[in-house]
């Protein structure tokens, strides 16, 4: 799932909410239909690259529909890329979740972290997950220029 595209939606329009929730249900149904015999759970990698504030209304509706229609279908849900400091903060709050639920949710700051959480190799990850995450872009940079609305960051050195 690529949540960056969801930031461009006007969630005040009910037809937009219905359209995108139907899209999520379509993806879930397709995953279920393509599961080989004996497999009844999925692993989801949620790409939050470029997201600072997720669309809360959509997340609430999405969660309600998925929980009601696909209980126990999630094997693992990995949210990526999340800066390592945020990962540590979020993990400290996960202790309040039931152990079974806590074991299904991971936050990764690197593509290697995604591989560790999912058991996949780098070669198995989609290309869009192999680029630098937010944390990778910022690591070691003295300054980062990000144009409004652009998805590409450029490094530059500060000059005295």
PDB file of C-alpha atoms in Angstrom:
ATOM      1  CA  UNK A   1       0.000   0.000   0.000  1.00  0.00           C
ATOM      2  CA  UNK A   2       1.346   3.438  -0.869  1.00  0.00           C
ATOM      3  CA  UNK A   3      -0.238   5.973   1.460  1.00  0.00           C
ATOM      4  CA  UNK A   4       1.383   9.014  -0.192  1.00  0.00           C
ATOM      5  CA  UNK A   5      -1.247   8.932  -2.927  1.00  0.00           C
ATOM      6  CA  UNK A   6      -3.969   9.154  -0.282  1.00  0.00           C
ATOM      7  CA  UNK A   7      -2.824  12.643   0.715  1.00  0.00           C
ATOM      8  CA  UNK A   8      -4.117  13.962  -2.608  1.00  0.00           C
ATOM      9  CA  UNK A   9      -7.715  12.882  -1.913  1.00  0.00           C
ATOM     10  CA  UNK A  10     -10.448  15.219  -0.642  1.00  0.00           C
ATOM     11  CA  UNK A  11     -11.778  13.069   2.214  1.00  0.00           C
ATOM     12  CA  UNK A  12     -14.700  15.443   2.810  1.00  0.00           C
ATOM     13  CA  UNK A  13     -16.341  13.971  -0.290  1.00  0.00           C
ATOM     14  CA  UNK A  14     -18.171  10.765   0.765  1.00  0.00           C
ATOM     15  CA  UNK A  15     -17.756   9.194  -2.678  1.00  0.00           C
ATOM     16  CA  UNK A  16     -13.962   9.496  -2.340  1.00  0.00           C
ATOM     17  CA  UNK A  17     -14.000   7.657   0.993  1.00  0.00           C
ATOM     18  CA  UNK A  18     -16.196   4.891  -0.460  1.00  0.00           C
ATOM     19  CA  UNK A  19     -14.001   4.616  -3.570  1.00  0.00           C
ATOM     20  CA  UNK A  20     -10.767   4.221  -1.626  1.00  0.00           C
ATOM     21  CA  UNK A  21     -12.211   1.833   0.954  1.00  0.00           C
ATOM     22  CA  UNK A  22     -13.531  -0.287  -1.947  1.00  0.00           C
ATOM     23  CA  UNK A  23     -10.019  -0.179  -3.413  1.00  0.00           C
ATOM     24  CA  UNK A  24      -8.574  -1.525  -0.155  1.00  0.00           C
ATOM     25  CA  UNK A  25     -11.219  -4.267  -0.068  1.00  0.00           C
ATOM     26  CA  UNK A  26     -10.368  -5.151  -3.687  1.00  0.00           C
ATOM     27  CA  UNK A  27      -6.689  -5.512  -2.720  1.00  0.00           C
ATOM     28  CA  UNK A  28      -7.612  -7.669   0.284  1.00  0.00           C
ATOM     29  CA  UNK A  29      -9.906  -9.870  -1.809  1.00  0.00           C
ATOM     30  CA  UNK A  30      -7.216 -10.281  -4.444  1.00  0.00           C
ATOM     31  CA  UNK A  31      -4.658 -11.290  -1.813  1.00  0.00           C
ATOM     32  CA  UNK A  32      -7.080 -13.871  -0.397  1.00  0.00           C
ATOM     33  CA  UNK A  33      -7.915 -15.218  -3.874  1.00  0.00           C
ATOM     34  CA  UNK A  34      -4.231 -15.618  -4.763  1.00  0.00           C
ATOM     35  CA  UNK A  35      -3.229 -17.397  -1.561  1.00  0.00           C
ATOM     36  CA  UNK A  36      -1.940 -20.892  -2.280  1.00  0.00           C
ATOM     37  CA  UNK A  37      -3.629 -23.850  -0.573  1.00  0.00           C
ATOM     38  CA  UNK A  38      -2.816 -23.956   3.126  1.00  0.00           C
ATOM     39  CA  UNK A  39      -2.007 -20.244   3.370  1.00  0.00           C
ATOM     40  CA  UNK A  40      -4.657 -18.131   5.042  1.00  0.00           C
ATOM     41  CA  UNK A  41      -2.837 -15.005   6.236  1.00  0.00           C
ATOM     42  CA  UNK A  42      -1.024 -12.154   4.509  1.00  0.00           C
ATOM     43  CA  UNK A  43       1.926  -9.879   5.133  1.00  0.00           C
ATOM     44  CA  UNK A  44       1.362  -6.218   4.269  1.00  0.00           C
ATOM     45  CA  UNK A  45       4.093  -3.630   3.818  1.00  0.00           C
ATOM     46  CA  UNK A  46       2.630  -0.149   4.149  1.00  0.00           C
ATOM     47  CA  UNK A  47       4.742   2.445   2.351  1.00  0.00           C
ATOM     48  CA  UNK A  48       4.502   5.717   4.272  1.00  0.00           C
ATOM     49  CA  UNK A  49       7.368   7.435   2.466  1.00  0.00           C
ATOM     50  CA  UNK A  50       6.743  11.180   2.426  1.00  0.00           C
ATOM     51  CA  UNK A  51       3.866  10.978   4.929  1.00  0.00           C
ATOM     52  CA  UNK A  52       3.968  13.326   7.901  1.00  0.00           C
ATOM     53  CA  UNK A  53       0.281  13.225   8.873  1.00  0.00           C
ATOM     54  CA  UNK A  54      -1.705  10.220   7.629  1.00  0.00           C
ATOM     55  CA  UNK A  55      -5.333  10.724   6.567  1.00  0.00           C
ATOM     56  CA  UNK A  56      -7.041   9.853   9.870  1.00  0.00           C
ATOM     57  CA  UNK A  57     -10.598   9.600   8.499  1.00  0.00           C
ATOM     58  CA  UNK A  58      -9.481   7.039   5.921  1.00  0.00           C
ATOM     59  CA  UNK A  59      -7.403   5.055   8.424  1.00  0.00           C
ATOM     60  CA  UNK A  60     -10.387   4.803  10.774  1.00  0.00           C
ATOM     61  CA  UNK A  61     -12.742   3.624   8.024  1.00  0.00           C
ATOM     62  CA  UNK A  62     -10.108   1.274   6.556  1.00  0.00           C
ATOM     63  CA  UNK A  63      -9.424  -0.282   9.973  1.00  0.00           C
ATOM     64  CA  UNK A  64     -13.138  -0.727  10.698  1.00  0.00           C
ATOM     65  CA  UNK A  65     -13.770  -2.510   7.377  1.00  0.00           C
ATOM     66  CA  UNK A  66     -10.656  -4.706   7.528  1.00  0.00           C
ATOM     67  CA  UNK A  67     -11.300  -5.771  11.141  1.00  0.00           C
ATOM     68  CA  UNK A  68     -14.956  -6.574  10.429  1.00  0.00           C
ATOM     69  CA  UNK A  69     -14.343  -8.530   7.224  1.00  0.00           C
ATOM     70  CA  UNK A  70     -10.852 -10.005   7.539  1.00  0.00           C
ATOM     71  CA  UNK A  71     -10.314 -10.934  11.195  1.00  0.00           C
ATOM     72  CA  UNK A  72      -7.104 -12.870  11.751  1.00  0.00           C
ATOM     73  CA  UNK A  73      -6.007 -12.558   8.096  1.00  0.00           C
ATOM     74  CA  UNK A  74      -2.962 -10.433   8.945  1.00  0.00           C
ATOM     75  CA  UNK A  75       0.200 -12.408   9.589  1.00  0.00           C
ATOM     76  CA  UNK A  76       2.424  -9.331   9.695  1.00  0.00           C
ATOM     77  CA  UNK A  77       1.956  -5.614   8.987  1.00  0.00           C
ATOM     78  CA  UNK A  78       5.139  -3.608   8.441  1.00  0.00           C
ATOM     79  CA  UNK A  79       5.066   0.188   8.265  1.00  0.00           C
ATOM     80  CA  UNK A  80       8.056   1.623   6.341  1.00  0.00           C
ATOM     81  CA  UNK A  81       9.985   3.931   6.310  1.00  0.00           C
ATOM     82  CA  UNK A  82       9.675   5.264   9.835  1.00  0.00           C
ATOM     83  CA  UNK A  83      12.628   7.165  11.379  1.00  0.00           C
ATOM     84  CA  UNK A  84      14.351   4.993  13.984  1.00  0.00           C
ATOM     85  CA  UNK A  85      13.557   7.399  16.835  1.00  0.00           C
ATOM     86  CA  UNK A  86       9.834   7.211  16.027  1.00  0.00           C
ATOM     87  CA  UNK A  87      10.143   3.404  15.799  1.00  0.00           C
ATOM     88  CA  UNK A  88      11.487   3.319  19.368  1.00  0.00           C
ATOM     89  CA  UNK A  89       8.716   5.601  20.661  1.00  0.00           C
ATOM     90  CA  UNK A  90       5.969   3.590  18.933  1.00  0.00           C
ATOM     91  CA  UNK A  91       7.431   0.291  20.141  1.00  0.00           C
ATOM     92  CA  UNK A  92       7.275   1.584  23.725  1.00  0.00           C
ATOM     93  CA  UNK A  93       3.510   2.044  23.316  1.00  0.00           C
ATOM     94  CA  UNK A  94       3.009  -1.392  21.750  1.00  0.00           C
ATOM     95  CA  UNK A  95       3.478  -3.009  25.169  1.00  0.00           C
ATOM     96  CA  UNK A  96      -0.139  -2.048  25.885  1.00  0.00           C
ATOM     97  CA  UNK A  97      -1.436  -4.175  22.998  1.00  0.00           C
ATOM     98  CA  UNK A  98      -2.214  -7.875  23.396  1.00  0.00           C
ATOM     99  CA  UNK A  99       0.888  -9.982  22.700  1.00  0.00           C
ATOM    100  CA  UNK A 100      -0.665 -11.606  19.620  1.00  0.00           C
ATOM    101  CA  UNK A 101      -1.473  -8.208  18.084  1.00  0.00           C
ATOM    102  CA  UNK A 102       1.901  -6.746  19.085  1.00  0.00           C
ATOM    103  CA  UNK A 103       3.662  -9.585  17.261  1.00  0.00           C
ATOM    104  CA  UNK A 104       1.834  -8.763  14.038  1.00  0.00           C
ATOM    105  CA  UNK A 105       2.915  -5.108  13.820  1.00  0.00           C
ATOM    106  CA  UNK A 106       6.408  -3.843  12.959  1.00  0.00           C
ATOM    107  CA  UNK A 107       7.878  -0.473  12.083  1.00  0.00           C
ATOM    108  CA  UNK A 108      11.052  -0.346   9.986  1.00  0.00           C
ATOM    109  CA  UNK A 109      13.412   2.522   9.223  1.00  0.00           C
ATOM    110  CA  UNK A 110      15.423   0.698   6.537  1.00  0.00           C
ATOM    111  CA  UNK A 111      14.683  -1.755   3.743  1.00  0.00           C
ATOM    112  CA  UNK A 112      16.862  -4.234   5.646  1.00  0.00           C
ATOM    113  CA  UNK A 113      14.485  -3.778   8.601  1.00  0.00           C
ATOM    114  CA  UNK A 114      11.569  -4.631   6.304  1.00  0.00           C
ATOM    115  CA  UNK A 115      13.400  -7.817   5.293  1.00  0.00           C
ATOM    116  CA  UNK A 116      14.053  -8.710   8.926  1.00  0.00           C
ATOM    117  CA  UNK A 117      10.385  -8.178   9.859  1.00  0.00           C
ATOM    118  CA  UNK A 118       8.955 -10.078   6.882  1.00  0.00           C
ATOM    119  CA  UNK A 119      11.535 -12.768   6.209  1.00  0.00           C
ATOM    120  CA  UNK A 120      11.895 -11.519   2.622  1.00  0.00           C
ATOM    121  CA  UNK A 121      15.192 -10.796   0.878  1.00  0.00           C
ATOM    122  CA  UNK A 122      16.028  -7.413  -0.669  1.00  0.00           C
ATOM    123  CA  UNK A 123      15.567  -8.986  -4.102  1.00  0.00           C
ATOM    124  CA  UNK A 124      11.956  -9.838  -3.223  1.00  0.00           C
ATOM    125  CA  UNK A 125      10.987  -6.286  -2.229  1.00  0.00           C
ATOM    126  CA  UNK A 126       9.214  -4.040  -4.741  1.00  0.00           C
ATOM    127  CA  UNK A 127      11.502  -1.464  -6.344  1.00  0.00           C
ATOM    128  CA  UNK A 128       9.675   1.429  -4.660  1.00  0.00           C
ATOM    129  CA  UNK A 129      10.843   0.130  -1.271  1.00  0.00           C
ATOM    130  CA  UNK A 130      14.509  -0.048  -2.240  1.00  0.00           C
ATOM    131  CA  UNK A 131      15.134   3.683  -2.488  1.00  0.00           C
ATOM    132  CA  UNK A 132      16.284   5.678   0.482  1.00  0.00           C
ATOM    133  CA  UNK A 133      13.666   6.153   3.179  1.00  0.00           C
ATOM    134  CA  UNK A 134      13.263   9.400   5.066  1.00  0.00           C
ATOM    135  CA  UNK A 135      15.728   8.253   7.704  1.00  0.00           C
ATOM    136  CA  UNK A 136      18.302   7.269   5.059  1.00  0.00           C
ATOM    137  CA  UNK A 137      17.987  10.639   3.321  1.00  0.00           C
ATOM    138  CA  UNK A 138      18.612  12.504   6.565  1.00  0.00           C
ATOM    139  CA  UNK A 139      21.424  10.290   7.890  1.00  0.00           C
ATOM    140  CA  UNK A 140      24.731  12.128   7.576  1.00  0.00           C
ATOM    141  CA  UNK A 141      23.264  15.135   5.781  1.00  0.00           C
ATOM    142  CA  UNK A 142      24.206  18.613   6.898  1.00  0.00           C
ATOM    143  CA  UNK A 143      21.191  20.076   5.113  1.00  0.00           C
ATOM    144  CA  UNK A 144      18.380  18.682   3.031  1.00  0.00           C
ATOM    145  CA  UNK A 145      16.427  20.724   0.507  1.00  0.00           C
ATOM    146  CA  UNK A 146      12.906  19.517  -0.162  1.00  0.00           C
ATOM    147  CA  UNK A 147      10.717  21.452  -2.550  1.00  0.00           C
ATOM    148  CA  UNK A 148       7.043  21.701  -1.600  1.00  0.00           C
ATOM    149  CA  UNK A 149       5.062  18.905  -3.219  1.00  0.00           C
ATOM    150  CA  UNK A 150       8.130  17.158  -4.614  1.00  0.00           C
ATOM    151  CA  UNK A 151       9.023  13.591  -3.835  1.00  0.00           C
ATOM    152  CA  UNK A 152      12.751  13.931  -4.478  1.00  0.00           C
ATOM    153  CA  UNK A 153      15.186  15.291  -1.915  1.00  0.00           C
ATOM    154  CA  UNK A 154      18.564  16.738  -2.771  1.00  0.00           C
ATOM    155  CA  UNK A 155      21.568  16.893  -0.471  1.00  0.00           C
ATOM    156  CA  UNK A 156      23.791  19.899  -0.338  1.00  0.00           C
ATOM    157  CA  UNK A 157      26.706  20.853   1.846  1.00  0.00           C
ATOM    158  CA  UNK A 158      26.612  23.927   4.038  1.00  0.00           C
ATOM    159  CA  UNK A 159      29.376  26.376   3.243  1.00  0.00           C
ATOM    160  CA  UNK A 160      30.918  28.587   5.895  1.00  0.00           C
TER     161      UNK A 160
END
